[in-house]
Amino acid sequence: MAKELSYKDALEELEAIAHQIENDEPDIDELSALVKKAKELIQLCKKKLKKTGSEIDDAMKELED
Amino acid sequence: MSHISLFEFTQVVKKTLEKNLDPTYWVVAEIGELRIHPKGHCYLELIEKQGEKIVARMKATIWSYTFQNLNVWFEKITGTSLKSGMKILVNGEIQFHESYGLSLNIRDIDANYTLGEREKIKREVIMRLEKEGLIRMNKSLELPLVPQRIAVISSAHSAGYEDFSNQLANSAYQFHISLFAAEMQGKDGTKSVVEALKNIFKEIDLFDLVVILRGGGAQSDLDCFDTYLMGKAIARFPIPVVTGIGHERDETVADLVARTRLKTPTAVAEFLLNGMRSYEESLLRSYERMIGHTQHRLLNESNRINHAATGIKSLSHQLIRDVDSLLRIQQQHIFDTIQHLQKQNDTQIDHLTGRLSLGLKSNLVRSQQQIYGYEQFFHFSDPEYTLQRGFTYTTIDGKSLNKQEAPTIGQVLETMTLDSTIKSKIEEVK
C-alpha cells in the first residue's frame, strides 16, 4: 500500500483540483471524478486535522496537569 | 752553850704565841684539802695562792661539835658544803700543840663571804662570756617546733632523770631519749658534762635538743655549773640546751647561757609536753582553718561554677533561639523565593501554554476553515448538487454545449436530470 499522503500534499492536490475545475471546464464525468477525488482528500485532511486537534488537546491537558 | 730541850722550846713558842697573838683572827684562805674524820671532826689545809703558786699554807681544824652546826648553816646560805678550792673567811684561834705543831682552830665561818666570793667569780665568768660574745649564743637558737629527739645529760640513775623519762614515756607523745651519763657535781662535774656535750656533738644530726638534768640529792655542789668552761660549752652548742638542774638558789652560769632554763627535770618534761601539746593544738587549729577555708573555697567555686553553668545554659538557649529564628527567616525566605520563582515559572508556562494552545488552535481553525472552504467549493462543484437543485446538464454527442460548434437542427440533445436522461431533437436554432 502506498504511503499515506501528507496534509501539505493533500492540500496542494486539492488546490490543483480546484484550479483544474475552475479553468479547464471539465465535462461532467471528469468533474464527478475530480469532485470524488477532492472529497476523499478533504476526508483525509479532516481526519488529520481531527487527529491533530485531539493530540493538541491531550498535550494541553498534560501541560495543565 | 746554854740550851733547852725540845719540849721546853715548844713551851716557849707556845707562851710567846699566847702572849703576842689576839685571841682570835678573821682569816681569808682557800681550802686546799678537806677531810672529815669518822668522828665528825673536819681537818683542812688552808692555802693562799698568788697565781698558781702557793705562798702560804696552814693546817686547820673544825671540831666535830662546831662542824655539825657550821656545816648545816653554811650549806643553807651558800647552797654548797665546804670543799677544796673554796675561798672562806674563818674565825679561829691559833693553837700550838707540842706534837702536832701549829694549827688554826676554826670557831666560825662567814658564809656570806664565800657566797660573795663565789658571786664574784661567777660575775667574772659571766663578764668573760659576755665579752667573748658567747653568752647569748645558745639563747639565740630557735627552739625546734617539735623536739622529739632528745639528748639527756644526767647521772644515770638519778631520781630527776627517772622522773623526766617516766613523764615523757607516759605521755601521749613519742620521744626518743638518749642518755649521756655524766658526773653532775663535784670538781669533775664540769669536765664530765663538757665531755658529754662533745659526745652529743659527734652525733649532732640525731638530736633536736639537749637537756641537762640534775635532780634529787643534796642542794650542794653546783659550782661545776658556774665555771667558764661549762658556760662556754653550753653557749656554743649548736642545738638548743635546756637546763633542769634542780636547785632553788639563783641561776647558775649554765642556766644563764642555756636556751631555756627550768627549775627541775619534771619542769623540763612538762615544758616539752606543753610544746608538743601547743604544736598539736596549732596543727588542729590549722587543720580546722584549712577545712574551713577549703569548704568556703569549695562553696565559692561551686557557686561560681553553678553561676557560670546557668549563664552558659541561658546563653546557649538564647543562641540556639537566635540561630533557630535566623534559620526560620532564611528558610521562609528561600521558601518564598522558590514559590515566587515557581509562580513566575508557572505563569510563564501558563502563558506559553496559552500561547501555544492558542497558536495551535488558530492554526488548526485556519486549516479547518481552509478545508471547509474546499469542501464548500467542491460541494457546489459537484454536478450531482446542480442536478439536485433542478438544473440539467445537456450534451450533444457526449460533448458539453459550450464546447460545441453551433448546434444544428436535427442534432440530438441529451439532457441529464437527477434521475433521468432525456433525448430531444433540435428543431430550431436561433
mmCIF file of N, CA and C in Angstrom, chain A residues 7 11 14-15 17-18 21-22 24-28 31-32 35 38-39 42-43 45-46 49 52-53 56-57 60 63, chain B residues 349 353-354 356-357 360-361 364 367-368 370-371 374-375 377-379 381-384 387 393 395 398 400 402-403 416:
data_model
loop_
_atom_site.group_PDB
_atom_site.id
_atom_site.type_symbol
_atom_site.label_atom_id
_atom_site.label_comp_id
_atom_site.label_asym_id
_atom_site.label_seq_id
_atom_site.Cartn_x
_atom_site.Cartn_y
_atom_site.Cartn_z
ATOM 1 N N TYR A 7 -0.501 15.999 4.720
ATOM 2 C CA TYR A 7 -1.524 17.035 4.708
ATOM 3 C C TYR A 7 -1.200 18.110 3.674
ATOM 4 N N LEU A 11 -3.321 19.095 0.511
ATOM 5 C CA LEU A 11 -3.802 20.471 0.329
ATOM 6 C C LEU A 11 -3.428 20.986 -1.063
ATOM 7 N N LEU A 14 -5.624 19.374 -3.617
ATOM 8 C CA LEU A 14 -6.959 19.993 -3.580
ATOM 9 C C LEU A 14 -6.959 21.306 -4.374
ATOM 10 N N GLU A 15 -5.893 22.109 -4.108
ATOM 11 C CA GLU A 15 -5.737 23.400 -4.793
ATOM 12 C C GLU A 15 -5.666 23.194 -6.318
ATOM 13 N N ILE A 17 -6.779 20.599 -7.981
ATOM 14 C CA ILE A 17 -8.099 20.137 -8.488
ATOM 15 C C ILE A 17 -9.039 21.344 -8.647
ATOM 16 N N ALA A 18 -9.030 22.217 -7.619
ATOM 17 C CA ALA A 18 -9.898 23.395 -7.671
ATOM 18 C C ALA A 18 -9.569 24.248 -8.897
ATOM 19 N N ILE A 21 -10.822 22.568 -11.990
ATOM 20 C CA ILE A 21 -12.269 22.727 -12.146
ATOM 21 C C ILE A 21 -12.617 24.135 -12.643
ATOM 22 N N GLU A 22 -11.916 25.118 -12.053
ATOM 23 C CA GLU A 22 -12.226 26.499 -12.389
ATOM 24 C C GLU A 22 -11.805 26.867 -13.820
ATOM 25 N N ASP A 24 -10.332 24.552 -16.452
ATOM 26 C CA ASP A 24 -10.251 23.585 -17.541
ATOM 27 C C ASP A 24 -11.616 23.164 -18.065
ATOM 28 N N GLU A 25 -12.666 23.653 -17.434
ATOM 29 C CA GLU A 25 -14.025 23.284 -17.844
ATOM 30 C C GLU A 25 -14.163 21.788 -18.085
ATOM 31 N N PRO A 26 -13.906 21.002 -17.114
ATOM 32 C CA PRO A 26 -14.013 19.545 -17.331
ATOM 33 C C PRO A 26 -15.483 19.167 -17.618
ATOM 34 N N ASP A 27 -15.650 18.107 -18.384
ATOM 35 C CA ASP A 27 -17.020 17.661 -18.602
ATOM 36 C C ASP A 27 -17.525 17.008 -17.340
ATOM 37 N N ILE A 28 -18.717 16.682 -17.337
ATOM 38 C CA ILE A 28 -19.377 16.225 -16.115
ATOM 39 C C ILE A 28 -18.775 14.990 -15.498
ATOM 40 N N LEU A 31 -15.592 16.011 -14.069
ATOM 41 C CA LEU A 31 -15.896 16.793 -12.849
ATOM 42 C C LEU A 31 -16.276 15.886 -11.682
ATOM 43 N N SER A 32 -17.125 14.913 -12.006
ATOM 44 C CA SER A 32 -17.523 13.956 -10.956
ATOM 45 C C SER A 32 -16.326 13.257 -10.347
ATOM 46 N N VAL A 35 -14.364 15.762 -8.299
ATOM 47 C CA VAL A 35 -15.053 16.040 -7.018
ATOM 48 C C VAL A 35 -14.925 14.850 -6.057
ATOM 49 N N ALA A 38 -11.521 14.946 -4.784
ATOM 50 C CA ALA A 38 -11.395 16.038 -3.800
ATOM 51 C C ALA A 38 -12.042 15.696 -2.474
ATOM 52 N N LYS A 39 -13.241 15.065 -2.576
ATOM 53 C CA LYS A 39 -13.915 14.681 -1.328
ATOM 54 C C LYS A 39 -13.088 13.729 -0.497
ATOM 55 N N ILE A 42 -10.439 15.749 1.078
ATOM 56 C CA ILE A 42 -10.995 16.525 2.193
ATOM 57 C C ILE A 42 -11.194 15.627 3.426
ATOM 58 N N GLN A 43 -11.692 14.446 3.178
ATOM 59 C CA GLN A 43 -11.884 13.491 4.280
ATOM 60 C C GLN A 43 -10.555 13.226 4.981
ATOM 61 N N CYS A 45 -7.909 15.117 4.932
ATOM 62 C CA CYS A 45 -7.446 16.313 5.669
ATOM 63 C C CYS A 45 -8.218 16.494 6.977
ATOM 64 N N LYS A 46 -9.531 16.309 6.888
ATOM 65 C CA LYS A 46 -10.346 16.429 8.102
ATOM 66 C C LYS A 46 -9.891 15.450 9.178
ATOM 67 N N LEU A 49 -6.764 16.659 10.591
ATOM 68 C CA LEU A 49 -6.999 17.812 11.469
ATOM 69 C C LEU A 49 -7.607 17.371 12.797
ATOM 70 N N THR A 52 -4.944 15.769 14.812
ATOM 71 C CA THR A 52 -4.058 16.811 15.342
ATOM 72 C C THR A 52 -4.742 17.570 16.481
ATOM 73 N N GLY A 53 -6.045 17.881 16.248
ATOM 74 C CA GLY A 53 -6.807 18.589 17.295
ATOM 75 C C GLY A 53 -6.830 17.844 18.614
ATOM 76 N N ILE A 56 -3.421 17.879 20.229
ATOM 77 C CA ILE A 56 -3.176 19.167 20.896
ATOM 78 C C ILE A 56 -3.910 19.214 22.237
ATOM 79 N N ASP A 57 -5.167 18.816 22.209
ATOM 80 C CA ASP A 57 -5.950 18.802 23.463
ATOM 81 C C ASP A 57 -5.275 17.946 24.526
ATOM 82 N N MET A 60 -2.173 19.690 25.802
ATOM 83 C CA MET A 60 -2.538 20.812 26.680
ATOM 84 C C MET A 60 -2.979 20.319 28.053
ATOM 85 N N LEU A 63 -0.031 19.396 30.009
ATOM 86 C CA LEU A 63 0.665 20.600 30.495
ATOM 87 C C LEU A 63 -0.046 21.194 31.702
ATOM 88 N N ILE B 349 4.880 29.536 32.065
ATOM 89 C CA ILE B 349 4.490 28.292 31.381
ATOM 90 C C ILE B 349 3.029 28.387 30.944
ATOM 91 N N THR B 353 1.960 28.135 27.453
ATOM 92 C CA THR B 353 0.995 27.092 27.122
ATOM 93 C C THR B 353 -0.220 27.719 26.412
ATOM 94 N N GLY B 354 -0.623 28.847 27.003
ATOM 95 C CA GLY B 354 -1.759 29.549 26.408
ATOM 96 C C GLY B 354 -1.472 29.939 24.961
ATOM 97 N N LEU B 356 0.819 28.737 23.093
ATOM 98 C CA LEU B 356 0.987 27.533 22.287
ATOM 99 C C LEU B 356 -0.385 27.030 21.858
ATOM 100 N N SER B 357 -1.258 26.897 22.868
ATOM 101 C CA SER B 357 -2.598 26.359 22.616
ATOM 102 C C SER B 357 -3.347 27.249 21.618
ATOM 103 N N LEU B 360 -1.722 26.927 18.205
ATOM 104 C CA LEU B 360 -2.075 25.643 17.593
ATOM 105 C C LEU B 360 -3.522 25.656 17.142
ATOM 106 N N LYS B 361 -4.339 26.147 18.080
ATOM 107 C CA LYS B 361 -5.775 26.104 17.791
ATOM 108 C C LYS B 361 -6.133 26.996 16.599
ATOM 109 N N LEU B 364 -5.071 25.396 13.610
ATOM 110 C CA LEU B 364 -5.976 24.287 13.295
ATOM 111 C C LEU B 364 -7.275 24.839 12.689
ATOM 112 N N SER B 367 -6.751 25.923 9.257
ATOM 113 C CA SER B 367 -6.709 24.746 8.371
ATOM 114 C C SER B 367 -8.112 24.205 8.135
ATOM 115 N N GLN B 368 -8.864 24.161 9.302
ATOM 116 C CA GLN B 368 -10.225 23.624 9.193
ATOM 117 C C GLN B 368 -11.072 24.507 8.253
ATOM 118 N N GLN B 370 -9.955 26.369 5.939
ATOM 119 C CA GLN B 370 -9.455 26.161 4.568
ATOM 120 C C GLN B 370 -10.122 24.932 3.963
ATOM 121 N N ILE B 371 -10.075 23.866 4.779
ATOM 122 C CA ILE B 371 -10.665 22.594 4.316
ATOM 123 C C ILE B 371 -12.166 22.783 4.073
ATOM 124 N N TYR B 374 -12.701 24.419 0.906
ATOM 125 C CA TYR B 374 -12.592 23.453 -0.191
ATOM 126 C C TYR B 374 -13.850 22.602 -0.260
ATOM 127 N N GLU B 375 -14.271 22.231 0.927
ATOM 128 C CA GLU B 375 -15.435 21.339 0.988
ATOM 129 C C GLU B 375 -16.653 22.015 0.319
ATOM 130 N N PHE B 377 -16.554 24.491 -1.775
ATOM 131 C CA PHE B 377 -16.237 24.641 -3.202
ATOM 132 C C PHE B 377 -16.579 23.375 -3.972
ATOM 133 N N PHE B 378 -16.087 22.280 -3.411
ATOM 134 C CA PHE B 378 -16.292 21.024 -4.164
ATOM 135 C C PHE B 378 -17.738 20.567 -4.060
ATOM 136 N N HIS B 379 -18.385 20.876 -2.945
ATOM 137 C CA HIS B 379 -19.798 20.564 -2.817
ATOM 138 C C HIS B 379 -20.603 21.246 -3.916
ATOM 139 N N SER B 381 -19.287 22.375 -6.592
ATOM 140 C CA SER B 381 -18.788 21.949 -7.908
ATOM 141 C C SER B 381 -19.377 20.613 -8.333
ATOM 142 N N ASP B 382 -19.888 19.913 -7.360
ATOM 143 C CA ASP B 382 -20.373 18.544 -7.672
ATOM 144 C C ASP B 382 -21.586 18.624 -8.595
ATOM 145 N N PRO B 383 -21.551 17.995 -9.800
ATOM 146 C CA PRO B 383 -22.673 18.043 -10.745
ATOM 147 C C PRO B 383 -23.968 17.523 -10.119
ATOM 148 N N GLU B 384 -23.793 16.575 -9.267
ATOM 149 C CA GLU B 384 -24.968 15.996 -8.604
ATOM 150 C C GLU B 384 -25.770 17.070 -7.848
ATOM 151 N N LEU B 387 -27.692 19.098 -10.215
ATOM 152 C CA LEU B 387 -28.870 18.335 -10.678
ATOM 153 C C LEU B 387 -29.937 18.331 -9.599
ATOM 154 N N TYR B 393 -28.149 19.007 -17.219
ATOM 155 C CA TYR B 393 -26.860 19.032 -17.903
ATOM 156 C C TYR B 393 -27.095 18.472 -19.287
ATOM 157 N N THR B 395 -25.832 17.670 -23.227
ATOM 158 C CA THR B 395 -24.688 17.403 -24.107
ATOM 159 C C THR B 395 -25.211 17.062 -25.486
ATOM 160 N N GLY B 398 -22.273 13.679 -26.568
ATOM 161 C CA GLY B 398 -21.413 13.458 -25.377
ATOM 162 C C GLY B 398 -20.543 14.645 -25.004
ATOM 163 N N SER B 400 -20.211 18.685 -24.022
ATOM 164 C CA SER B 400 -20.876 19.832 -23.377
ATOM 165 C C SER B 400 -21.167 20.919 -24.416
ATOM 166 N N ASN B 402 -21.199 24.180 -24.424
ATOM 167 C CA ASN B 402 -20.272 25.300 -24.629
ATOM 168 C C ASN B 402 -18.992 24.906 -25.321
ATOM 169 N N LYS B 403 -18.840 23.623 -25.534
ATOM 170 C CA LYS B 403 -17.658 23.168 -26.283
ATOM 171 C C LYS B 403 -18.016 22.794 -27.698
ATOM 172 N N MET B 416 -29.488 15.580 -19.039
ATOM 173 C CA MET B 416 -29.401 14.720 -17.840
ATOM 174 C C MET B 416 -30.061 15.474 -16.683
#
